[in-house]
mmCIF file of C-alpha atoms and ligand atoms in Angstrom:
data_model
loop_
_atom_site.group_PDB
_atom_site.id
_atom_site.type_symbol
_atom_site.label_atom_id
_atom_site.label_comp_id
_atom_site.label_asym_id
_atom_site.label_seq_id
_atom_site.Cartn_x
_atom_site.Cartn_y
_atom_site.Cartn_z
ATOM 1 C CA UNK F 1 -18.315 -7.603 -7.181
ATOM 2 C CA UNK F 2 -17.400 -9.699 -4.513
ATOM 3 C CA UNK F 3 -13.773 -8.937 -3.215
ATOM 4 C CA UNK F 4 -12.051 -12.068 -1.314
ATOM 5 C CA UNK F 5 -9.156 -10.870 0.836
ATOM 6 C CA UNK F 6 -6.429 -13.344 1.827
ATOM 7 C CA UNK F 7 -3.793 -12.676 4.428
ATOM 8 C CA UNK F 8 -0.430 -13.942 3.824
ATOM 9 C CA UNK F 9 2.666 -13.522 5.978
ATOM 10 C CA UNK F 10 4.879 -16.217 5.082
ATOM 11 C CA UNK F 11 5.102 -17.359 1.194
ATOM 12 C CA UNK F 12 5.803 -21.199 1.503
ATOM 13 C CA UNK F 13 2.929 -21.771 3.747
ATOM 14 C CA UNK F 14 0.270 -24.448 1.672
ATOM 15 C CA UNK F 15 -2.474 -21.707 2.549
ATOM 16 C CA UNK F 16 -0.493 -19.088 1.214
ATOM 17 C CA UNK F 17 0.508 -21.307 -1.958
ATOM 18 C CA UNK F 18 -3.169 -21.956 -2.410
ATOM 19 C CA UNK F 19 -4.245 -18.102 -2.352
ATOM 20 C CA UNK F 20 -1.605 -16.951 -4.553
ATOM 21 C CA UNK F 21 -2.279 -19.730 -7.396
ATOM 22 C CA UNK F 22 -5.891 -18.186 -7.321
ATOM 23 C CA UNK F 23 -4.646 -14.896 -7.374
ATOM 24 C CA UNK F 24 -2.505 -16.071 -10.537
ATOM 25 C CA UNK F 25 -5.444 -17.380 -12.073
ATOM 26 C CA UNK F 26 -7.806 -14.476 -11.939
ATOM 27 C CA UNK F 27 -5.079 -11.892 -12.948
ATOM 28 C CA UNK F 28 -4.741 -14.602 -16.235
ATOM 29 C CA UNK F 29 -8.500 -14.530 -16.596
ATOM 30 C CA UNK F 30 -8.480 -10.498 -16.817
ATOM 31 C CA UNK F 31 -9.427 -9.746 -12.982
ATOM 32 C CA UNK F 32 -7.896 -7.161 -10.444
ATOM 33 C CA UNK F 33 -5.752 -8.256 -7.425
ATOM 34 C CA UNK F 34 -4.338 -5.880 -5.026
ATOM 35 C CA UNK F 35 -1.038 -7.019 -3.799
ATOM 36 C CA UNK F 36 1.803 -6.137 -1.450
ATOM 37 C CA UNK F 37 4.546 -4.303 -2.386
ATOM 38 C CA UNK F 38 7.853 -2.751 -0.248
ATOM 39 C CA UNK F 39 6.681 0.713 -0.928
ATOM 40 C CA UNK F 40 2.820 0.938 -1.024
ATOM 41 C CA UNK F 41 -0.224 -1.705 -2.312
ATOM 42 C CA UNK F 42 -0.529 -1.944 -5.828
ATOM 43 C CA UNK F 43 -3.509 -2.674 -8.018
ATOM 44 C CA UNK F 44 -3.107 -5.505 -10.403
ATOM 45 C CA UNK F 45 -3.970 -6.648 -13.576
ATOM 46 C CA UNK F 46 -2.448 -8.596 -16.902
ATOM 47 C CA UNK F 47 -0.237 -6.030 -18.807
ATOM 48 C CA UNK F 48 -0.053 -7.307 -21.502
ATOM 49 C CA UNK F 49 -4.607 -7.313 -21.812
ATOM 50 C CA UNK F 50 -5.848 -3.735 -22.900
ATOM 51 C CA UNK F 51 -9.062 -4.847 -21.270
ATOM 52 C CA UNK F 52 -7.912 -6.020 -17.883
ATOM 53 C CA UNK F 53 -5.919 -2.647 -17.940
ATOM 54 C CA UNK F 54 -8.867 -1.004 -18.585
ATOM 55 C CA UNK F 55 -10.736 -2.196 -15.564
ATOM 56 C CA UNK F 56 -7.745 -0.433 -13.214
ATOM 57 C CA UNK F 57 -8.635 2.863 -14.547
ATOM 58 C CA UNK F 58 -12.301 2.107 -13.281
ATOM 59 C CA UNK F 59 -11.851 0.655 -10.052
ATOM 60 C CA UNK F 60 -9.236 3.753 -9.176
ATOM 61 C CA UNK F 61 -11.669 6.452 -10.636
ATOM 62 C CA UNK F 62 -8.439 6.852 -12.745
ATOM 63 C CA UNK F 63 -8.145 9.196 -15.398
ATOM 64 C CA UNK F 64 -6.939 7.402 -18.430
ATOM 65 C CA UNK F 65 -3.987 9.922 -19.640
ATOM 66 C CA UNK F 66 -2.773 9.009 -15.986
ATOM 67 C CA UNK F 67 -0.304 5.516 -17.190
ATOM 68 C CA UNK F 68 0.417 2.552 -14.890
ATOM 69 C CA UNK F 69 3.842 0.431 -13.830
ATOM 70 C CA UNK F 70 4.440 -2.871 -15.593
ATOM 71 C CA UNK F 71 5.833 -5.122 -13.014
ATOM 72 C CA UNK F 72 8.190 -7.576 -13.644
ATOM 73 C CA UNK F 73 9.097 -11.101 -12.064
ATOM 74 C CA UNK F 74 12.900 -10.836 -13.111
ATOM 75 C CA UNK F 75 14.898 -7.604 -13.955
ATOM 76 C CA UNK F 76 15.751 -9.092 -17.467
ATOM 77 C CA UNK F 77 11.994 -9.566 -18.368
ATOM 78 C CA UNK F 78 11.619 -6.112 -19.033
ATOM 79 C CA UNK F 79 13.356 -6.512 -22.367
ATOM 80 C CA UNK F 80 10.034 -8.179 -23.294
ATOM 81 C CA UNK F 81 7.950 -5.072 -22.773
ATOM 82 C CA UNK F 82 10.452 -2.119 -23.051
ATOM 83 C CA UNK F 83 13.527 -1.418 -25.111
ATOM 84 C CA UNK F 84 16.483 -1.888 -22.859
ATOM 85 C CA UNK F 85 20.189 -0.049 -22.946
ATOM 86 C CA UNK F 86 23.094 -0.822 -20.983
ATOM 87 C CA UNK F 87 21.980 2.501 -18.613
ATOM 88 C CA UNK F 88 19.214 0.112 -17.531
ATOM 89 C CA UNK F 89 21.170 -2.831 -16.698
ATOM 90 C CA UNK F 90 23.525 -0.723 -14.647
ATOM 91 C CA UNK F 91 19.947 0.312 -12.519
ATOM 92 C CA UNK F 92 18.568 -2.914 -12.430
ATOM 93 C CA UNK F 93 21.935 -4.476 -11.233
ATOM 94 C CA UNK F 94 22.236 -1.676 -8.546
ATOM 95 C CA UNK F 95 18.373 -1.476 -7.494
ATOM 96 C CA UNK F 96 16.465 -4.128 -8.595
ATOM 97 C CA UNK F 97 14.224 -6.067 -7.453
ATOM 98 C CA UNK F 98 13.731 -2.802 -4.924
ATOM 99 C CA UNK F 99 11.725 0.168 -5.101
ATOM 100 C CA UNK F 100 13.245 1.866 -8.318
ATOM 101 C CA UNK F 101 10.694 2.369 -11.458
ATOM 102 C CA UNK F 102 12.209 3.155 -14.895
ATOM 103 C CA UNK F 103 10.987 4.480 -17.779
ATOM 104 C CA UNK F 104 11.867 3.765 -21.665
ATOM 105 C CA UNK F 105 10.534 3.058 -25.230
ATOM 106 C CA UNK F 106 7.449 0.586 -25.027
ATOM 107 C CA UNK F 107 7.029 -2.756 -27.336
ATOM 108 C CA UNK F 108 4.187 -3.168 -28.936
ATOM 109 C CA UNK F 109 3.655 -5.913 -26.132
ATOM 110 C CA UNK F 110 2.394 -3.730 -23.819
ATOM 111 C CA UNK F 111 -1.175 -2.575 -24.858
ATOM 112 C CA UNK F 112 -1.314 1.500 -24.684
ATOM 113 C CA UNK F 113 -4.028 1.269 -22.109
ATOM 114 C CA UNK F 114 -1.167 0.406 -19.625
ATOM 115 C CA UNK F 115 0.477 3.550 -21.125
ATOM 116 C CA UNK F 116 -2.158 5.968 -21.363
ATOM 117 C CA UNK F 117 -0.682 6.215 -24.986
ATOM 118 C CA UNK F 118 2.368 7.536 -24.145
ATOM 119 C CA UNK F 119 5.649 5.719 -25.992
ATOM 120 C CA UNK F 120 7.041 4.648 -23.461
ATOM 121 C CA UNK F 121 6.403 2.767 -20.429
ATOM 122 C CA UNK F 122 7.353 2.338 -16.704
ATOM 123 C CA UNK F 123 8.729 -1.044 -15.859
ATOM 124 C CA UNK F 124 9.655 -2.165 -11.743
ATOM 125 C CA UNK F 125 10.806 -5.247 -9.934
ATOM 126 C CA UNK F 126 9.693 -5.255 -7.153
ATOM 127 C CA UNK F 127 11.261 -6.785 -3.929
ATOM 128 C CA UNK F 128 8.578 -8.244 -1.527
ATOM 129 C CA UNK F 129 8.096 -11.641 -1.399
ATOM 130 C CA UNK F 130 4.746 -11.641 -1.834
ATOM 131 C CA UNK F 131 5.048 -9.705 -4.765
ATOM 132 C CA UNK F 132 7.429 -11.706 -5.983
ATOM 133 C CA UNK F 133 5.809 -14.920 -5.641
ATOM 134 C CA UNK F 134 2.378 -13.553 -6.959
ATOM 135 C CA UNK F 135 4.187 -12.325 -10.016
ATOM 136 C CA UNK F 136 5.708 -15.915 -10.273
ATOM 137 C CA UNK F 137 2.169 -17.787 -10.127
ATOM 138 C CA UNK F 138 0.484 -15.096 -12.477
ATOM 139 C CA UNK F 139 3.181 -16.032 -15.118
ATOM 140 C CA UNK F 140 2.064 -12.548 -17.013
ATOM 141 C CA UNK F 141 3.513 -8.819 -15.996
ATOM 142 C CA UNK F 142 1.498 -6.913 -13.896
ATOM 143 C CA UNK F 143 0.262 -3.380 -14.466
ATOM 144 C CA UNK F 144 -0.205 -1.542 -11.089
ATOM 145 C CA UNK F 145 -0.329 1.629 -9.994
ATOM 146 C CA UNK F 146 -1.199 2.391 -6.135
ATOM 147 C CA UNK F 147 -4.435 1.026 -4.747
ATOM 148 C CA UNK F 148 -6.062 4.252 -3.295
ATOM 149 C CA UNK F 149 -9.239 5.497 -5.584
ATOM 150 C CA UNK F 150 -7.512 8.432 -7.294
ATOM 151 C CA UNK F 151 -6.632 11.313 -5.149
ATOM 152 C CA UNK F 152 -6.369 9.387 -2.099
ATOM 153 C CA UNK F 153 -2.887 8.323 0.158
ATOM 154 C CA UNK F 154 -1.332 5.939 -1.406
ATOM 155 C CA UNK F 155 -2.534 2.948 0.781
ATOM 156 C CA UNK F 156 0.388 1.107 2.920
ATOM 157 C CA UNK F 157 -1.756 -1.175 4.429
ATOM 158 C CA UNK F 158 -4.879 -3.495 3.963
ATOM 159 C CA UNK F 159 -7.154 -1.960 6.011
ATOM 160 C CA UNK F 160 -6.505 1.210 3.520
ATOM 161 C CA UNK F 161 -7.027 -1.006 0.741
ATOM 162 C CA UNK F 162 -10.104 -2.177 1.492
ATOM 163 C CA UNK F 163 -11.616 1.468 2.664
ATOM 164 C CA UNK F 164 -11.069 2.084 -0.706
ATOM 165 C CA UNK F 165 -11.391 -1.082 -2.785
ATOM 166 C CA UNK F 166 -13.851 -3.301 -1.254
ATOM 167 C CA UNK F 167 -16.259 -4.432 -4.214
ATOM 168 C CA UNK F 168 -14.270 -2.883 -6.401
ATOM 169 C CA UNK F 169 -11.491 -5.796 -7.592
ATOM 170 C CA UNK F 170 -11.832 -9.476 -7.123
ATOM 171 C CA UNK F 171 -9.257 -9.918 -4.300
ATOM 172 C CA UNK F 172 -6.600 -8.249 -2.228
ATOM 173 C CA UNK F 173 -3.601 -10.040 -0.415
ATOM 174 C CA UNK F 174 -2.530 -8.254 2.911
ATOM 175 C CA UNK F 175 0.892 -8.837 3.619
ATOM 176 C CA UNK F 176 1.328 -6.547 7.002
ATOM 177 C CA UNK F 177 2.395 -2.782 6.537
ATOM 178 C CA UNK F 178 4.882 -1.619 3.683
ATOM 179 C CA UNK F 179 8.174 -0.995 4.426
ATOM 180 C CA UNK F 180 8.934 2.048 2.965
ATOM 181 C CA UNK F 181 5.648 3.571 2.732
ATOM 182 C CA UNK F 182 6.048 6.040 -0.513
ATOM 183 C CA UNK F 183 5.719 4.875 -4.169
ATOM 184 C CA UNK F 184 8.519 4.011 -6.185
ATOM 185 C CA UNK F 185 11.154 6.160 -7.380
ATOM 186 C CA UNK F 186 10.819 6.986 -11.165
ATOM 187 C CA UNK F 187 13.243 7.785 -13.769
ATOM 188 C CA UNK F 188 13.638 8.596 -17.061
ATOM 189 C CA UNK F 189 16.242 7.204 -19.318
ATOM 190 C CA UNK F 190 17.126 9.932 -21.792
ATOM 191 C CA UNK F 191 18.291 9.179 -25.379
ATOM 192 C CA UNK F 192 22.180 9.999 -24.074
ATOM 193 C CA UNK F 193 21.976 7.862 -21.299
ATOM 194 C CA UNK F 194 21.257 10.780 -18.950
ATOM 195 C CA UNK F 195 18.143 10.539 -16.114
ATOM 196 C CA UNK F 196 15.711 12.265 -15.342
ATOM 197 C CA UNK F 197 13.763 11.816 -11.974
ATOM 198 C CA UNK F 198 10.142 12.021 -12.358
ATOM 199 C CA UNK F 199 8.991 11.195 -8.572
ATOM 200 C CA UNK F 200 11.787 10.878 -5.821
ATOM 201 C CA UNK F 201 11.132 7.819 -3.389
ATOM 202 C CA UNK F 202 13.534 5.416 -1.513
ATOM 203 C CA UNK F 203 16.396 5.254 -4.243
ATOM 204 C CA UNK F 204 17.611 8.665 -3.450
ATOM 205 C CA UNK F 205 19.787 11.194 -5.555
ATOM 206 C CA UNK F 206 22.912 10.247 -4.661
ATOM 207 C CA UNK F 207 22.476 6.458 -5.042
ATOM 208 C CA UNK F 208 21.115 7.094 -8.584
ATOM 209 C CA UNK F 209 24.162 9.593 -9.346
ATOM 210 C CA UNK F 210 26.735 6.880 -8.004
ATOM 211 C CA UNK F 211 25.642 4.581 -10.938
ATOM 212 C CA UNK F 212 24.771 7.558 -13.644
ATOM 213 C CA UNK F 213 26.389 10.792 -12.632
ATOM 214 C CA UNK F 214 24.333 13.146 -14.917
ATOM 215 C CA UNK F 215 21.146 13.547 -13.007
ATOM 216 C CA UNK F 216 18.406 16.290 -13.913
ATOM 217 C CA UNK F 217 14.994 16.607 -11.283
ATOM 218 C CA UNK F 218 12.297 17.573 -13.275
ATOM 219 C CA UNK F 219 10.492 21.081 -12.322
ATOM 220 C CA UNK F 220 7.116 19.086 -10.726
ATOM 221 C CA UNK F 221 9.362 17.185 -8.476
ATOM 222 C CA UNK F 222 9.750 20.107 -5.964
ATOM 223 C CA UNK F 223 7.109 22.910 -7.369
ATOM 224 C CA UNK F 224 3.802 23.498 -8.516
ATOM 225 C CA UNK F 225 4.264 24.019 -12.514
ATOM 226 C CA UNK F 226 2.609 26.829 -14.222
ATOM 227 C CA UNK F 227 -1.075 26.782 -15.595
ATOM 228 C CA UNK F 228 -0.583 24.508 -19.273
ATOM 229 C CA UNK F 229 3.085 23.440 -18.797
ATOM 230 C CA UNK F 230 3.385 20.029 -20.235
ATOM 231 C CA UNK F 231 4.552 17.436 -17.154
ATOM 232 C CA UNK F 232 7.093 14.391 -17.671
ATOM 233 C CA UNK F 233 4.846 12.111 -15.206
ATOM 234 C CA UNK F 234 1.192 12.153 -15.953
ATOM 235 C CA UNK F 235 0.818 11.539 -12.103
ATOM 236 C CA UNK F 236 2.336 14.994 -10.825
ATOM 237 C CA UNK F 237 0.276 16.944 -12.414
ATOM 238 C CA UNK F 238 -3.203 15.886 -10.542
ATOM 239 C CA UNK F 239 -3.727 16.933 -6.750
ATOM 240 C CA UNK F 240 -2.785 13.828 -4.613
ATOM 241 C CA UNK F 241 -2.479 12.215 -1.264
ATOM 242 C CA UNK F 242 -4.798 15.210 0.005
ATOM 243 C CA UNK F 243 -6.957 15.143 3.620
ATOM 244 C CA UNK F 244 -9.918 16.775 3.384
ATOM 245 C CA UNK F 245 -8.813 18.857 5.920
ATOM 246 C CA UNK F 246 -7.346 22.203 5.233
ATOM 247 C CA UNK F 247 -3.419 20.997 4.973
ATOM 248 C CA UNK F 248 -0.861 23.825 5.509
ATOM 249 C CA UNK F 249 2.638 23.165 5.044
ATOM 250 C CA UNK F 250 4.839 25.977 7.587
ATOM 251 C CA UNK F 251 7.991 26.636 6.667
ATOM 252 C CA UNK F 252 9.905 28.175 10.238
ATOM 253 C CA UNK F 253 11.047 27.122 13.154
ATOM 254 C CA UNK F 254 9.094 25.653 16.361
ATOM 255 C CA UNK F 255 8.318 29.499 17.919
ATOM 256 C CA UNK F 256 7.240 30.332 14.635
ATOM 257 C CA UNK F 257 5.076 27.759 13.869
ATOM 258 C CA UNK F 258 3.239 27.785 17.373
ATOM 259 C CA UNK F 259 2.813 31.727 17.190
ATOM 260 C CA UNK F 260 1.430 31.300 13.313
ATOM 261 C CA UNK F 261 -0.850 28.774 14.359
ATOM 262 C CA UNK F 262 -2.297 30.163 17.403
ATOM 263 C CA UNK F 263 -3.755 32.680 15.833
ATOM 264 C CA UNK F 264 -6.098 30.818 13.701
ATOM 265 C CA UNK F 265 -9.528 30.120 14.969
ATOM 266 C CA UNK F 266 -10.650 26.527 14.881
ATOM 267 C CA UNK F 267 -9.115 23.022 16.000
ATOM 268 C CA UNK F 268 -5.929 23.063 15.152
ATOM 269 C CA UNK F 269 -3.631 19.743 14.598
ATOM 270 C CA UNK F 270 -0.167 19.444 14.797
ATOM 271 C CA UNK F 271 1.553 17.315 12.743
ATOM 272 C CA UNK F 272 5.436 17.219 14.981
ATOM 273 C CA UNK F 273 8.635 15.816 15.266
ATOM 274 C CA UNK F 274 8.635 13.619 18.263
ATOM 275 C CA UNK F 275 11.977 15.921 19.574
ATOM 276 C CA UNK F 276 9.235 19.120 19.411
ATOM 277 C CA UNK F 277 6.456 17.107 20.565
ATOM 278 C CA UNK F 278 6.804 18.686 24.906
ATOM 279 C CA UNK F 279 7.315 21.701 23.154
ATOM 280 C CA UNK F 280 4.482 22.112 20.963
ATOM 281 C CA UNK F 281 2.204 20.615 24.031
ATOM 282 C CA UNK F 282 3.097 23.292 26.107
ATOM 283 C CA UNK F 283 0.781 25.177 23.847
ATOM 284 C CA UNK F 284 -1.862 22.834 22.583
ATOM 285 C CA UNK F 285 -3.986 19.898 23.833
ATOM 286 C CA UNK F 286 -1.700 16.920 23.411
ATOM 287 C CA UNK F 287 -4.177 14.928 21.314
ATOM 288 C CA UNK F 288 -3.808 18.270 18.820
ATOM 289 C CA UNK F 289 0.042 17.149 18.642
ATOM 290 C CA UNK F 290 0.654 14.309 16.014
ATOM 291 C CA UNK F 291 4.002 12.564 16.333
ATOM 292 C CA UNK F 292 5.170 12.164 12.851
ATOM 293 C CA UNK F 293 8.765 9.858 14.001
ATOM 294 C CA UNK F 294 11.934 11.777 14.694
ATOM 295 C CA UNK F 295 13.824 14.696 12.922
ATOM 296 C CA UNK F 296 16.395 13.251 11.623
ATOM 297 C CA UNK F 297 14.474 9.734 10.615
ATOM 298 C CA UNK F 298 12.779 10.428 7.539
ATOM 299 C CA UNK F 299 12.612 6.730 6.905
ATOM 300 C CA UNK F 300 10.390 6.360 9.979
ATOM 301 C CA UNK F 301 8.441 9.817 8.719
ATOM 302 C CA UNK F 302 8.301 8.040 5.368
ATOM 303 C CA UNK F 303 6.914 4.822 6.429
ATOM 304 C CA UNK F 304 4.189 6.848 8.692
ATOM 305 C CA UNK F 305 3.144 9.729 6.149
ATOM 306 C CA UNK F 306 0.050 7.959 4.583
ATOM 307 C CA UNK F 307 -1.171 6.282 7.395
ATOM 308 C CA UNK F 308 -1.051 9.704 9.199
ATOM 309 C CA UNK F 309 -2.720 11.838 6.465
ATOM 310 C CA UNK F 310 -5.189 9.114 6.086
ATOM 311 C CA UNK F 311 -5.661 9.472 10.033
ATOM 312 C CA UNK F 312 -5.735 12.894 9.947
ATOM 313 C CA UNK F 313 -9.397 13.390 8.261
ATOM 314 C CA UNK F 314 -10.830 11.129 11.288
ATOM 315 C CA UNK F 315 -10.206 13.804 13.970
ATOM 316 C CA UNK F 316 -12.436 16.931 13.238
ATOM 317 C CA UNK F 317 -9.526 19.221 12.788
ATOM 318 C CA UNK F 318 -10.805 22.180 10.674
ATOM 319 C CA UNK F 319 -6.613 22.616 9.823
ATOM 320 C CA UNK F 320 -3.803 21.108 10.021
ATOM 321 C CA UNK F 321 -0.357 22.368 10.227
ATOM 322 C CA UNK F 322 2.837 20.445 9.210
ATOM 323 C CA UNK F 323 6.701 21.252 8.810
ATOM 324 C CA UNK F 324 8.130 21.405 5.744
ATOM 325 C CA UNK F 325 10.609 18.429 4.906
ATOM 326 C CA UNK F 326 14.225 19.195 3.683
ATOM 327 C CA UNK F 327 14.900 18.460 0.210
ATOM 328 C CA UNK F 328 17.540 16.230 -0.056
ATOM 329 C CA UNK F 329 17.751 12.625 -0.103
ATOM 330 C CA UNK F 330 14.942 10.791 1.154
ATOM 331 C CA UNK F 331 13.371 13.955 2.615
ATOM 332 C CA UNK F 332 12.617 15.137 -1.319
ATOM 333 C CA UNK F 333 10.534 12.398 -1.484
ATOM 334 C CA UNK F 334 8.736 13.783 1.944
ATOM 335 C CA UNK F 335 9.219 17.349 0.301
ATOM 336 C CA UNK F 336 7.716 15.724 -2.634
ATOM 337 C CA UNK F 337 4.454 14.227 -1.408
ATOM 338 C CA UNK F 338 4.175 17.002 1.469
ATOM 339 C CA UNK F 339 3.608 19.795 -1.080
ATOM 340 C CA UNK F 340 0.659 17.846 -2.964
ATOM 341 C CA UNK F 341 -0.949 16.989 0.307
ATOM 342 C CA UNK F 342 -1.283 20.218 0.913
ATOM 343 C CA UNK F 343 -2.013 21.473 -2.587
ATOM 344 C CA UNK F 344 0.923 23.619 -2.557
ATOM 345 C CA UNK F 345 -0.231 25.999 0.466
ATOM 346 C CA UNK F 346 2.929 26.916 2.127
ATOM 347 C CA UNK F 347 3.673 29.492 4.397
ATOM 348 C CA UNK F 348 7.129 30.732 4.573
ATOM 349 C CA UNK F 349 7.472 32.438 8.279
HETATM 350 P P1 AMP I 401 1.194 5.316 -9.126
HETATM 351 O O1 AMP I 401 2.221 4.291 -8.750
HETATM 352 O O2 AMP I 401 -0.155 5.051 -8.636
HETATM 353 O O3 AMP I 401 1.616 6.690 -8.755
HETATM 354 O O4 AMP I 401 1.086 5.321 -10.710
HETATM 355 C C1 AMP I 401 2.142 5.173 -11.570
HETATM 356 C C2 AMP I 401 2.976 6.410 -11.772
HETATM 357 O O5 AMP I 401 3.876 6.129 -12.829
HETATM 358 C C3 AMP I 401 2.174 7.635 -12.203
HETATM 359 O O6 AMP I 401 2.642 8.764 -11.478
HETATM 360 C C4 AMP I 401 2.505 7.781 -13.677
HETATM 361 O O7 AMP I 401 2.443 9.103 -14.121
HETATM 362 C C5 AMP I 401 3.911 7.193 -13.750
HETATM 363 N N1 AMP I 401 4.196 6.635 -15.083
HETATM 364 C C6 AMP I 401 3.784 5.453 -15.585
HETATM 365 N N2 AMP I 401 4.193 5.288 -16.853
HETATM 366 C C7 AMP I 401 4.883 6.390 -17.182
HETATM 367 C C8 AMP I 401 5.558 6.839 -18.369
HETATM 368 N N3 AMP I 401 5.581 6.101 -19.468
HETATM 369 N N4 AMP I 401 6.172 8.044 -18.336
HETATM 370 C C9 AMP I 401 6.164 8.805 -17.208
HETATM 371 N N5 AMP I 401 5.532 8.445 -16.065
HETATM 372 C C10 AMP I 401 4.894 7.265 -16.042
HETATM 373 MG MG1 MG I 402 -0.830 6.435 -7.113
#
């Protein structure tokens, strides 16, 4: 397949106009477009066609019990696919359009392809404009999930797209680098109006518990789950975002970490805050030491995380060692992503 990629920075432009109404028309037609989004690319095609669905799976090396996002033009479309409570209006008034995904009880509009056969399904409005306006031209929801092949970062730009999708969909609009850089938040709306977080991303815990107090985390959001425990998210369960190089997170402070690592035999990389990065060169080659944005910035660390452990496999480091995020707010998002980077090796020093 050939896979025409388009590169749009402003909306209104007539060049821009033009690519999206083709974009519009080959999602209608059952094709795959990878779009823009404020948290990571997504891979596009006509919810509401079990075939066009189907062709996601394929291009992604998905596996099928693993569901996909409807996307939605306008907060109040998702009454078309999903059955909607006042708990979601609440969300989508706080949130929405933004990086916040929520889950409840499918229609039968929504073909179970897009659900992996699950009864419910995962509906987001998302905020960048490009987005936006390709959701407007397509005139149909979109069912995305990232587009990495499976087990890859999430990509947050095109050039990651199209190391991984090139021949595999019919087009992909770059829109510059995502803003936040991790997938949506997820949550769960539970039968008495309760959540449950799924994945944690840029909608933290305590701007979720400001508009619904009652708040659970479900186990897989910060911990491996035991061996045939049944998992909320079909996503958590598989090993993600991994580098092909050995990926350790260390849980200890900077004399720690240096005295841990030094005694391993290899190339050793560094992934550092930028505060520790004179200290941690003081004991390695500085092109060992990979900046990953300041300590207390986890928005910056956010943003840079994919792009880095993408990065990472391109230097010949036989292991790589990284701090372990805090868990709150934003950083349980980091934590989140962190500990199935590095297939849950962690070493507590
Ligand atoms: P991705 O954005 O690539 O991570 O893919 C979509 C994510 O949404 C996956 O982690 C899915 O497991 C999750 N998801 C989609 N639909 C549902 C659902 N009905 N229930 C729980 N999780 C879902
Ligand atoms: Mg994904």
């Amino acid at each position: 397949m050939k896979t025409e990629i388009y590169e749009i920075r402003c909306v209104d432009s007539e060049a821009a106009q033009n690519a999206l109404a083709r974009a519009g028309d080959i999602l209608r037609r059952g094709g795959l477009v990878v779009f823009p989004t404020e948290t990571v690319y997504g891979l596009g095609a006509d919810a509401t066609d079990a075939t066009a669905a189907s062709r996601i799976y394929t291009a992604k090396g998905r596996p099928s019990d693993n569901p996909l996002i409807v996307h939605v033009e306008a907060p109040e479309d998702a009454q078309k696919y999903a059955v909607t409570n006042e708990v979601y209006d609440r969300l989508a008034t706080a949130f929405m359009p933004g990086p916040l995904t929520v889950i409840m009880p499918v229609k039968p509009t929504i073909p179970s392809t897009v659900t992996a056969g699950l009864s419910t399904v995962a509906v987001r409005c998302p905020s960048h404009p490009v987005a936006r306006a390709l959701l407007c031209a397509a005139g149909v929801p979109i069912a995305a999930p990232s587009a990495n092949l499976s087990g890859s970062p999430s990509p947050t730009c095109a050039r990651h797209v199209a190391e991984d999708m090139m021949g595999r969909v019919d087009m992909i609009l770059d829109g510059g680098d995502s803003e936040i850089g991790l997938e949506s938040t997820i949550v769960k709306i539970e039968e008495d109006g309760s959540l449950t977080l799924l994945r944690p991303g840029a909608v933290t815990p305590s701007m979720l518990m400001e508009i619904v107090p009652e708040l659970h985390i479900a186990d897989a959001v910060l911990a491996a789950l035991p061996e045939g425990q049944t998992v909320l998210s079909p996503g958590m369960k598989y090993r993600h975002y991994a580098p092909k190089t050995t990926f350790i997170l260390l849980d200890g402070t900077r004399e720690q970490i240096t005295a841990y690592a030094k005694k391993r035999k290899g190339k050793i990389g560094i992934l550092c805050y930028k505060e520790d990065f004179d200290f941690f060169s003081t004991y390695f080659p500085a092109d060992q030491c990979i900046i990953w944005g300041k300590r207390e910035d986890t928005r910056e660390q956010a943003k840079r995380l994919f792009t880095l452990l993408r990065e990472m496999d391109k230097l010949s480091f036989d292991c790589i060692f990284a701090p372990l995020p805090p868990r709150e707010e934003m950083g349980m998002a980091l934590y989140n992503r962190m500990i199935r980077a590095a297939a849950h090796q962690i070493v507590h020093l």
